[in-house]
Coordinates of C-alpha atoms in Angstrom, one line a residue:
M1 CA -37.6 35.0 89.0
S2 CA -39.7 34.6 86.9
G3 CA -40.9 35.7 83.1
S4 CA -44.5 37.8 81.9
D5 CA -45.3 34.1 80.8
G6 CA -44.9 32.7 84.4
H7 CA -41.6 30.4 82.6
P8 CA -37.9 31.3 84.5
V9 CA -36.6 34.1 83.1
R10 CA -32.9 35.0 84.5
R11 CA -33.0 38.9 84.7
R12 CA -30.4 41.4 85.6
T13 CA -32.3 44.8 84.8
F14 CA -33.1 46.8 87.5
V15 CA -36.3 47.6 87.3
L16 CA -38.0 50.7 89.0
S17 CA -41.5 51.3 90.0
A18 CA -44.0 53.2 88.4
A19 CA -44.8 56.2 90.5
A20 CA -44.1 57.8 93.0
A21 CA -46.5 56.2 96.3
A22 CA -49.1 59.4 96.3
G23 CA -49.2 61.3 98.8
T24 CA -45.8 61.5 99.7
A25 CA -44.1 65.0 101.0
A26 CA -41.5 66.7 99.6
L27 CA -37.7 67.4 101.0
A28 CA -37.4 68.6 105.0
G29 CA -35.1 71.5 105.0
P30 CA -32.2 70.6 108.0
L31 CA -33.9 70.6 111.1
S32 CA -35.2 68.8 113.7
S33 CA -36.2 64.4 112.3
P34 CA -39.1 62.5 114.4
A35 CA -39.3 59.5 114.9
S36 CA -42.2 57.5 112.6
A37 CA -41.4 54.6 114.3
A38 CA -39.2 53.1 116.9
G39 CA -35.4 55.0 116.9
F40 CA -35.6 56.3 113.5
G41 CA -34.6 59.6 112.8
W42 CA -31.5 61.0 112.6
S43 CA -29.2 64.1 114.5
D44 CA -26.1 66.0 113.8
D45 CA -23.4 65.7 116.6
G46 CA -21.8 68.5 115.2
S47 CA -18.5 66.2 112.8
H48 CA -21.1 63.4 111.8
Y49 CA -24.7 63.1 110.5
V50 CA -26.8 59.8 112.1
V51 CA -29.3 58.0 110.2
D52 CA -31.0 55.7 112.9
T53 CA -33.3 53.3 110.9
G54 CA -35.7 51.8 113.2
A55 CA -33.9 48.6 112.9
S56 CA -30.3 47.8 114.6
L57 CA -28.7 49.9 112.1
V58 CA -27.3 53.1 113.0
F59 CA -25.1 54.5 110.7
K60 CA -22.7 57.7 110.1
V61 CA -21.5 60.2 107.3
S62 CA -19.2 62.7 107.7
K63 CA -20.5 66.1 106.6
T64 CA -16.9 67.2 105.7
N65 CA -16.1 65.4 103.0
G66 CA -19.0 62.1 102.4
D67 CA -17.7 59.8 104.1
L68 CA -19.3 56.3 106.0
T69 CA -17.4 56.9 108.9
S70 CA -20.0 54.4 111.3
L71 CA -21.7 51.4 110.9
V72 CA -22.4 50.2 114.1
Y73 CA -24.9 46.3 114.0
R74 CA -26.4 45.3 116.3
G75 CA -24.5 47.7 118.9
T76 CA -21.1 45.9 117.4
E77 CA -19.3 48.9 115.0
Y78 CA -18.8 47.0 111.5
Q79 CA -16.8 49.7 109.6
G80 CA -13.1 50.5 109.7
Y81 CA -9.8 49.6 109.6
D82 CA -6.5 50.9 108.8
G83 CA -7.9 53.8 110.4
K84 CA -9.9 53.7 106.9
N85 CA -13.3 55.1 106.1
S86 CA -15.4 54.3 103.8
H87 CA -16.4 55.7 100.7
I88 CA -16.6 56.8 96.8
E89 CA -12.8 55.9 95.4
S90 CA -10.4 56.9 98.0
G91 CA -12.7 59.8 99.3
L92 CA -13.8 62.5 98.1
G93 CA -12.0 65.1 100.1
T94 CA -13.6 68.5 101.4
S95 CA -17.7 68.2 99.9
T96 CA -21.3 69.8 100.7
V97 CA -23.1 67.0 102.3
T98 CA -26.9 67.7 102.9
I99 CA -29.3 65.9 105.1
A100 CA -33.5 65.8 104.2
R101 CA -36.2 63.3 105.3
S102 CA -39.2 62.9 103.5
G103 CA -41.7 60.5 104.9
A104 CA -39.9 56.6 106.4
T105 CA -37.1 57.7 103.8
I106 CA -34.1 59.7 105.1
L107 CA -31.3 61.0 102.2
I108 CA -27.9 62.4 102.9
S109 CA -26.9 64.0 99.5
V110 CA -23.0 64.3 98.8
A111 CA -21.4 67.0 96.7
H112 CA -18.5 67.3 95.0
G113 CA -17.2 68.9 92.2
T114 CA -19.5 67.2 89.5
L115 CA -19.8 64.0 91.7
K116 CA -23.1 63.1 93.2
H117 CA -23.1 61.0 95.6
Y118 CA -26.2 59.6 98.0
Y119 CA -26.8 57.9 101.2
A120 CA -31.1 56.7 101.7
A121 CA -32.2 54.7 105.4
R122 CA -35.6 53.8 105.2
S123 CA -37.5 53.3 108.6
G124 CA -37.1 49.5 109.8
E125 CA -34.5 48.5 107.8
N126 CA -31.2 47.4 108.8
N127 CA -29.9 48.9 104.5
V128 CA -28.4 51.4 103.1
Y129 CA -28.9 52.3 99.8
L130 CA -27.2 54.5 97.9
W131 CA -26.4 55.5 94.0
T132 CA -23.3 57.7 92.8
D133 CA -23.8 60.6 89.1
K134 CA -20.9 60.7 88.0
A135 CA -20.4 63.3 85.4
D136 CA -17.6 63.4 83.3
T137 CA -13.5 62.4 84.7
S138 CA -12.8 65.3 86.7
V139 CA -13.7 63.7 89.6
S140 CA -12.6 60.3 90.3
A141 CA -14.7 57.7 91.2
T142 CA -14.0 54.3 89.6
R143 CA -15.6 52.6 92.8
Y144 CA -17.6 52.3 96.4
I145 CA -15.4 50.9 99.0
V146 CA -16.7 48.7 102.3
R147 CA -13.9 49.0 105.5
V148 CA -14.8 46.1 107.9
K149 CA -12.8 46.1 110.6
K150 CA -11.1 43.2 111.1
G151 CA -11.4 40.0 112.8
L152 CA -15.8 40.7 113.1
F153 CA -15.8 38.1 110.0
L154 CA -13.3 34.8 108.8
N155 CA -12.3 34.6 105.5
D156 CA -10.2 32.6 103.0
E157 CA -12.2 32.5 99.8
P158 CA -9.3 32.8 96.5
D159 CA -10.0 36.6 96.5
S160 CA -9.1 36.9 99.4
Y161 CA -5.3 39.0 100.9
T162 CA -5.9 36.7 104.2
Y163 CA -2.6 35.7 105.4
T164 CA -0.4 35.9 102.1
S165 CA 2.8 36.2 102.9
S166 CA 4.5 37.3 99.2
T167 CA 4.4 39.3 96.5
I168 CA 4.9 37.9 92.2
E169 CA 3.3 40.7 90.7
A170 CA 2.9 43.8 91.0
S171 CA 2.0 45.0 94.1
D172 CA -1.7 43.3 94.3
V173 CA -1.0 39.6 93.3
F174 CA -0.2 37.3 96.7
A175 CA 1.5 34.2 97.6
K176 CA 0.7 31.5 100.8
S177 CA 3.4 30.2 102.1
D178 CA 2.3 27.0 100.6
G179 CA 2.1 28.5 97.2
Q180 CA -1.1 29.6 96.7
T181 CA -2.1 32.9 94.7
R182 CA -4.7 35.4 96.0
S183 CA -5.6 38.4 94.3
K184 CA -8.3 41.1 95.0
H185 CA -9.0 40.4 91.5
Y186 CA -9.6 37.5 91.6
A187 CA -13.5 37.0 91.5
K188 CA -14.9 33.5 90.5
V189 CA -18.4 34.8 88.8
R190 CA -18.7 37.5 86.1
V191 CA -20.9 40.1 86.7
I192 CA -24.4 38.0 85.8
D193 CA -23.5 35.5 88.1
Y194 CA -23.8 37.4 91.0
D195 CA -26.2 39.8 92.1
Y196 CA -24.8 40.5 96.4
T197 CA -21.5 39.9 98.3
G198 CA -19.6 39.8 101.6
W199 CA -19.0 38.2 104.3
S200 CA -21.5 35.6 106.9
T201 CA -20.8 34.8 110.7
G202 CA -23.9 32.8 110.3
S203 CA -25.4 35.3 113.5
V204 CA -24.7 37.8 111.1
G205 CA -24.1 38.5 107.2
L206 CA -22.8 42.4 105.8
W207 CA -23.6 42.0 102.5
I208 CA -22.9 44.7 99.3
V209 CA -26.3 44.3 97.3
R210 CA -24.5 45.0 93.2
S211 CA -26.1 47.9 91.1
N212 CA -28.0 47.2 87.8
H213 CA -25.0 48.2 86.2
E214 CA -26.5 50.0 83.9
K215 CA -23.3 52.9 83.8
A216 CA -20.6 50.4 84.1
S217 CA -18.6 48.8 81.3
G218 CA -17.8 45.4 80.0
G219 CA -21.3 43.4 80.1
P220 CA -21.9 41.0 81.1
F221 CA -19.8 38.4 81.0
Y222 CA -17.2 41.3 83.1
R223 CA -15.1 40.3 86.4
S224 CA -14.6 43.3 88.5
L225 CA -13.5 43.1 92.2
L226 CA -16.0 41.9 94.4
R227 CA -14.1 41.7 98.2
H228 CA -11.4 41.5 99.4
Q229 CA -9.5 40.8 103.6
S230 CA -6.1 41.1 104.7
A231 CA -4.5 41.2 108.4
D232 CA -6.6 45.2 109.1
G233 CA -10.0 44.7 107.2
G234 CA -11.6 43.7 104.4
G235 CA -13.6 45.2 101.7
L236 CA -16.8 45.0 99.9
Y237 CA -17.1 47.1 96.4
E238 CA -19.6 47.9 94.2
I239 CA -17.8 49.1 91.0
L240 CA -18.6 51.9 89.1
Y241 CA -15.9 51.3 86.9
Y242 CA -12.7 49.5 86.7
G243 CA -10.7 49.2 83.8
E244 CA -9.1 46.5 84.4
N245 CA -9.0 44.6 81.1
Q246 CA -11.8 46.6 80.2
T247 CA -13.4 46.2 76.6
E248 CA -16.3 49.5 76.9
A249 CA -15.2 52.8 77.1
Q250 CA -16.4 54.7 80.6
R251 CA -20.1 55.2 81.3
F252 CA -21.2 57.9 83.0
G253 CA -24.9 59.3 84.9
L254 CA -26.1 57.6 87.5
Q255 CA -25.1 54.8 89.2
G256 CA -27.7 52.5 91.3
P257 CA -29.1 51.8 93.8
Y258 CA -27.4 49.7 95.4
V259 CA -27.5 48.4 98.8
I260 CA -25.3 47.7 102.3
A261 CA -27.5 45.6 103.2
F262 CA -27.4 43.8 107.1
T263 CA -28.9 40.4 108.0
D264 CA -29.1 37.6 110.7
G265 CA -26.6 35.4 108.8
G266 CA -28.4 34.9 105.9
A267 CA -28.5 36.3 101.9
P268 CA -29.7 39.3 101.3
S269 CA -33.6 39.4 100.5
P270 CA -33.7 38.9 97.0
S271 CA -36.0 42.6 96.7
L272 CA -33.1 43.6 97.0
Y273 CA -31.0 42.2 94.3
P274 CA -30.7 43.4 90.4
G275 CA -33.8 43.8 88.5
T276 CA -35.8 43.6 91.8
L277 CA -35.2 45.8 93.7
T278 CA -38.2 48.6 93.1
T279 CA -37.8 52.4 94.3
S280 CA -40.5 54.5 93.7
W281 CA -40.4 55.6 97.8
A282 CA -37.2 57.5 95.4
D283 CA -39.2 59.2 93.1
S284 CA -39.4 61.9 94.0
L285 CA -36.4 62.1 95.6
G286 CA -34.3 64.6 93.4
I287 CA -32.1 62.6 92.8
S288 CA -29.2 63.5 90.1
G289 CA -29.7 61.9 87.0
Y290 CA -32.9 59.6 88.8
V291 CA -34.5 58.3 86.0
P292 CA -38.4 56.6 87.5
A293 CA -40.2 53.6 86.2
S294 CA -42.4 55.6 83.9
G295 CA -39.0 57.1 81.9
R296 CA -38.0 53.5 80.9
G297 CA -38.4 51.1 78.6
R298 CA -38.3 46.7 77.6
V299 CA -37.0 44.7 75.3
A300 CA -38.6 41.4 74.5
G301 CA -38.4 38.8 71.8
V302 CA -39.9 36.6 71.5
G303 CA -38.2 33.8 70.6
I304 CA -33.8 32.4 69.3
S305 CA -33.7 30.3 66.1
G306 CA -30.3 28.5 65.5
R307 CA -29.0 28.5 68.9
N308 CA -27.0 25.2 69.9
P309 CA -29.6 23.7 73.0
A310 CA -26.0 23.0 73.8
Y311 CA -24.9 26.1 75.8
P312 CA -26.8 28.5 77.2
Y313 CA -27.9 31.5 75.3
T314 CA -27.9 35.9 76.7
V315 CA -28.9 38.5 75.3
G316 CA -27.1 42.2 76.2
L317 CA -28.3 45.5 74.1
A318 CA -25.3 48.9 75.3
N319 CA -25.1 51.6 74.0
S320 CA -22.6 55.0 75.0
A321 CA -24.6 55.5 77.4
A322 CA -26.2 52.0 78.9
Q323 CA -26.3 48.4 79.2
Y324 CA -28.6 45.2 80.0
W325 CA -29.1 41.7 79.3
G326 CA -30.8 38.9 80.4
S327 CA -30.9 35.0 79.4
A328 CA -32.8 34.0 76.5
R329 CA -34.5 31.4 77.9
A330 CA -34.2 27.8 77.6
S331 CA -37.0 25.5 75.5
D332 CA -37.2 28.7 73.0
G333 CA -35.3 32.1 73.2
Y334 CA -37.5 34.3 74.8
F335 CA -36.0 37.1 76.5
S336 CA -37.3 39.6 77.9
I337 CA -35.1 43.2 79.6
G338 CA -36.8 45.9 81.2
G339 CA -36.3 48.3 83.4
A340 CA -33.7 50.5 79.9
L341 CA -33.1 54.5 79.7
P342 CA -35.1 55.5 76.1
G343 CA -32.5 55.0 73.1
T344 CA -31.0 53.1 70.1
Y345 CA -28.4 49.9 71.4
T346 CA -27.2 47.7 69.7
L347 CA -28.2 44.2 70.7
T348 CA -26.3 41.2 71.0
V349 CA -27.1 38.0 71.0
Y350 CA -24.4 35.3 72.9
K351 CA -23.9 32.2 72.7
G352 CA -22.2 30.9 76.5
E353 CA -19.6 34.3 75.7
L354 CA -19.0 34.6 72.1
A355 CA -21.4 36.6 69.8
V356 CA -23.2 35.5 66.8
Y357 CA -26.0 37.8 66.0
S358 CA -26.5 41.7 66.7
T359 CA -29.1 44.1 65.2
Q360 CA -29.7 47.3 66.5
V361 CA -33.0 48.0 68.9
T362 CA -34.9 51.1 69.7
V363 CA -36.3 51.9 73.2
S364 CA -38.7 54.4 74.8
A365 CA -40.1 55.6 77.7
G366 CA -42.8 53.2 78.6
G367 CA -43.6 50.8 75.9
T368 CA -42.7 48.3 75.1
T369 CA -40.5 46.9 72.4
T370 CA -41.4 43.6 70.9
L371 CA -39.2 41.3 68.4
N372 CA -40.5 38.6 66.2
T373 CA -38.8 35.5 66.1
I374 CA -35.0 35.9 65.3
A375 CA -33.0 33.7 63.4
I376 CA -29.2 33.0 63.4
P377 CA -27.6 31.9 60.5
S378 CA -25.7 28.8 60.4
S379 CA -22.0 31.0 59.2
N380 CA -22.3 33.2 62.2
D381 CA -22.3 29.8 64.4
P382 CA -18.1 28.6 63.8
G383 CA -19.1 25.8 66.1
N384 CA -21.3 24.9 63.0
A385 CA -18.1 24.5 60.5
S386 CA -17.2 21.3 59.1
A387 CA -13.9 20.4 60.4
L388 CA -11.3 17.3 60.6
W389 CA -10.8 18.9 64.4
R390 CA -11.3 20.5 66.7
I391 CA -9.8 21.0 70.6
G392 CA -12.3 23.0 72.5
D393 CA -15.7 24.4 72.1
W394 CA -16.5 28.0 69.8
N395 CA -18.2 30.1 73.4
G396 CA -15.9 32.6 73.2
T397 CA -14.4 31.1 77.0
P398 CA -11.3 28.7 77.1
G399 CA -13.5 26.8 79.8
G400 CA -12.4 22.9 79.2
F401 CA -9.3 23.4 78.8
K402 CA -5.8 22.6 80.9
N403 CA -6.3 25.4 84.2
A404 CA -8.8 27.6 82.6
D405 CA -10.8 27.0 86.4
L406 CA -8.3 28.4 88.4
M407 CA -7.2 30.9 86.1
T408 CA -10.2 33.2 86.7
Y409 CA -9.2 32.9 91.3
A410 CA -5.5 32.7 91.0
H411 CA -1.9 33.3 89.5
P412 CA -0.1 31.0 86.9
S413 CA 1.8 30.5 88.5
D414 CA 0.2 29.5 91.4
V415 CA 0.3 25.5 92.9
R416 CA -2.7 23.5 92.0
A417 CA -2.4 24.6 88.4
A418 CA -1.3 22.0 85.8
P419 CA 2.2 22.2 83.9
W420 CA 1.9 25.1 80.8
T421 CA 3.6 23.0 78.5
G422 CA 2.7 19.1 77.7
N423 CA 1.8 18.0 73.4
V424 CA -1.0 16.8 72.4
V425 CA -1.8 13.8 70.3
I426 CA -5.9 13.7 68.3
G427 CA -7.8 11.9 69.0
S428 CA -6.1 11.2 72.5
G429 CA -10.1 11.6 73.9
T430 CA -7.8 14.5 75.6
E431 CA -6.9 16.5 73.2
T432 CA -9.1 19.9 75.0
S433 CA -8.0 19.1 78.9
A434 CA -4.6 18.4 77.9
F435 CA -3.8 21.9 75.9
P436 CA -3.3 25.2 78.8
C437 CA -6.3 27.9 78.4
Y438 CA -3.0 30.3 78.2
L439 CA -0.3 30.8 75.8
W440 CA 2.7 33.0 75.9
K441 CA 5.6 33.6 74.2
D442 CA 8.2 33.3 77.7
V443 CA 6.2 30.4 79.1
N444 CA 5.1 27.6 76.2
S445 CA 5.4 29.3 73.0
G446 CA 5.5 26.1 70.4
I447 CA 3.1 23.7 72.2
V448 CA 2.3 21.2 69.1
V449 CA -0.3 19.7 68.4
H450 CA 0.2 16.3 66.9
F451 CA -2.8 14.4 63.7
R452 CA -2.9 12.4 60.6
L453 CA -4.8 13.5 57.4
T454 CA -6.1 10.4 54.8
A455 CA -4.5 11.6 51.1
A456 CA -6.7 13.1 50.0
Q457 CA -7.6 16.0 53.3
A458 CA -3.4 15.9 52.7
A459 CA -3.5 16.2 48.8
A460 CA -6.2 19.1 50.1
A461 CA -5.0 22.7 51.0
H462 CA -7.2 23.5 53.8
T463 CA -7.8 26.5 56.3
L464 CA -7.2 26.3 60.5
R465 CA -7.7 28.8 61.9
I466 CA -7.9 30.4 66.2
G467 CA -9.9 31.6 67.8
V468 CA -8.5 33.4 71.5
T469 CA -10.6 35.8 73.8
T470 CA -8.0 38.4 75.0
A471 CA -4.7 39.1 74.7
Y472 CA -1.9 40.7 76.9
A473 CA 0.7 43.1 74.8
N474 CA -0.6 42.1 71.4
G475 CA -0.1 38.2 71.4
R476 CA -1.0 36.7 68.7
P477 CA -0.7 33.0 67.0
Q478 CA 1.7 32.1 64.8
I479 CA 1.9 28.9 63.6
V480 CA 4.1 26.3 61.6
V481 CA 3.3 23.5 60.1
N482 CA 5.9 20.3 60.1
D483 CA 9.0 22.4 60.4
T484 CA 8.5 23.3 56.5
W485 CA 5.4 26.2 56.5
T486 CA 5.7 28.7 58.5
S487 CA 2.1 31.9 58.1
A488 CA 2.7 35.3 58.9
V489 CA 2.9 37.4 62.1
P490 CA -1.1 38.1 61.7
S491 CA -1.9 41.4 62.8
P492 CA -3.1 42.3 66.1
P493 CA -6.7 42.3 66.8
T494 CA -8.0 45.4 69.3
Q495 CA -7.7 44.0 72.9
P496 CA -7.4 45.6 76.2
S497 CA -4.5 47.8 77.0
T498 CA -3.8 46.2 80.9
R499 CA -3.5 43.1 82.5
S500 CA -5.0 40.6 81.7
L501 CA -4.1 37.0 82.2
T502 CA -2.6 37.2 85.6
V503 CA -5.3 39.4 87.1
G504 CA -8.2 36.5 86.5
S505 CA -10.4 37.8 83.1
Y506 CA -9.9 35.8 79.9
R507 CA -12.7 37.8 78.5
G508 CA -12.1 41.0 76.3
N509 CA -12.7 40.6 72.5
N510 CA -13.7 38.3 70.2
H511 CA -11.2 37.5 68.0
T512 CA -10.5 34.3 65.1
F513 CA -7.0 33.7 63.1
T514 CA -7.4 31.9 60.3
Y515 CA -4.3 30.7 57.9
S516 CA -4.4 29.2 55.3
V517 CA -2.2 26.1 55.3
P518 CA -1.3 24.7 51.3
A519 CA -1.3 21.1 51.0
S520 CA 1.6 21.1 50.2
A521 CA 2.5 21.5 53.8
W522 CA 1.1 17.9 54.7
L523 CA 2.9 15.1 55.4
T524 CA 1.6 12.0 52.5
D525 CA 2.3 9.2 54.9
T526 CA -1.4 8.2 56.4
G527 CA 0.3 6.6 58.9
A528 CA 3.1 8.9 60.1
Y529 CA 1.9 12.1 62.5
N530 CA 1.8 15.5 61.8
Q531 CA 2.4 18.1 63.6
L532 CA 1.1 21.6 64.5
K533 CA 3.7 23.9 66.3
I534 CA 2.0 27.6 67.9
Y535 CA 3.9 30.1 68.6
V536 CA 3.1 33.9 70.1
A537 CA 4.1 36.0 68.1
S538 CA 4.5 39.6 69.5
G539 CA 7.9 42.6 70.3
S540 CA 6.1 43.4 73.9
G541 CA 5.7 41.9 77.6
T542 CA 8.5 41.4 79.8
T543 CA 9.4 38.3 80.8
S544 CA 6.8 34.4 82.7
F545 CA 3.9 35.6 82.9
L546 CA 4.3 39.5 81.9
S547 CA 5.6 38.8 78.2
A548 CA 3.1 38.1 76.0
G549 CA -0.1 36.6 75.3
T550 CA -2.7 35.3 74.4
S551 CA -6.3 33.0 76.0
I552 CA -7.5 29.9 73.7
D553 CA -11.8 30.0 72.5
A554 CA -11.2 26.7 70.0
I555 CA -8.7 25.3 67.5
D556 CA -9.5 23.2 64.1
L557 CA -8.9 22.5 60.7
L558 CA -12.1 23.2 58.3
A559 CA -12.4 19.9 56.1

C-alpha cells in the first residue's frame, strides 16, 4: 500500500468510500429474491435463510438465533464441529432475524437485546461480510467464531490444540507427547502484523479477514485468539473484545466489517484487508452504528524528529470510543491514519512498542488534521541515557532476551525453552541472550548480574533502571547489591489482572523501576566483580510459572 505521496505506508485503519453508489435501491422486505446474476439470491427453508452468492458459496443463517449453520463452498460443507454452529460468543439464543435485498447485496440482520449483528453477501463473491454492534455489557459478545469441520484442513501450528495429550494449565494450555505446548491463546503475531488468519489445502482456502479493530481494545501490539484446531475441528476468530492481559476498558459500538472469505487456495484478496476495504454498497443498508467515509476524518503528520533509525515507529490514536494506528515512514517519520471517527484522541508515538511521545489531536468528519513535525525530546527515550552497561534495548518488548521469541507461542514449560536460570556477566557479549525474558518468584528469582567498575565509578552513587512490559500477580523487581545493600520493595504499577506470561503475551503497561544505589554498595577492588541480584517481590500468585512474575524490557546502570 502507498501513501498519498507514493511512498510505502503500512496503514491498518478502515477507510470507507465517500458515499453510497447513486441509484441504489431501497431495501426490499422479506419477499422473493429475483437473481441479478446466475444463482444470486435467497430463500427460506422454514428454519433458515439460505443465501446463494451466485459464485461458489451458499450459506445458511438460523431464523431462530442468527447462528451461521452452513457454509457450502464448491459443494463441500465446511461449517460445524462437535455439533456447534458459527456464531457470536457461544451463541445468542432466541433472536429476531430478518433478511432483505438491495440490488447486488443481501443483508441478514440479527437483533438480540441491545446487540445487533449482520451478515451480508455480494453477488458473485465467495465472501460473507459481518458486522457486530455491541451497545453495552448486557449481552456477551467478545468474539465471532467460525467453526470448521474436522479433517478439511491439516494443521499443527503453535496456536493449535492439535494432537495435544495433557493439560498443563487451566483448561486451555496443553502439552504434546514430545513436550511442545499448544494453546488457542498463542499468537505469533500482534494485531498490527496480520490482516487475516485461516487455512489452505492448496486448492481451497478459508479465512477470516479481520476488521480494523476500531472498537476493540489493547492497541496495535495486542495479541489475541486467531485460530485453533482440536480433534473435533477448527475455529477461526474475530475478537471483538479479549480480556486476557487487557490494558484498556472495553469499547462499545459497531465493529466491522470482518469477512469470511473462501479462495482457490491463495490468500484472500488485498481488497478485503483493513485499510483497503471499501463498502460504499453498505452505506444505505441501515446497519446500526454504521458511519460512512463522509462521516470520518484523517490525521497526517509531516514527520517525526528525534527518532532512533534502528527501530520502527508507530503512531496510535485512542480514546474511550475508538482506536487506530499507522506506521511512521522510516525515512522521515511521515504518517497518515484515515477512517477515524470524529473526536479528540490521545496521539502516541511508539519506538518499537515503547511510548516516547503523546499529545492530543482532534479529528473532524470529512477533514484532515495535519500536524507539523513531531519532535521527540531526547529525555523521552530511556535508550538515550548514558549507561555504564545495559542489558536489552529500550523498545517496550523483551525481544532479544532468552526465550523471548518462543514465549509468544509456547508455555514457559515447553521443551524448547532454554533453562530459565543462569547468571549474566557484563562484557561477555551474551548479556541479553543469556538473561531470561521473564522472572518468576518461584522459578528464577535471584538472577545474578556480574559487572566490574572502575575506581572512579565505584566512588559514586548510581541509578539502576529495570524496565518491564507487564507483570503477573503484582510481581516486581527488588534488588540486592553485593549482598550488603537491599532496595526497598517498590510499589506495583498498574498491570492487567489476568494471566499473561503463560498465555503468550508480554504486552501490558510498560513501567520503569529506578533504584538509587549509594557508593558504599560498590566494591572498591576494580578487579572484582560486583554482584547485582534481582528478585521478584510479591505476596500474590501461586507456584511455578503461575507465581508472581514480570517481563523484562531493559536493565541498565546509569553513568
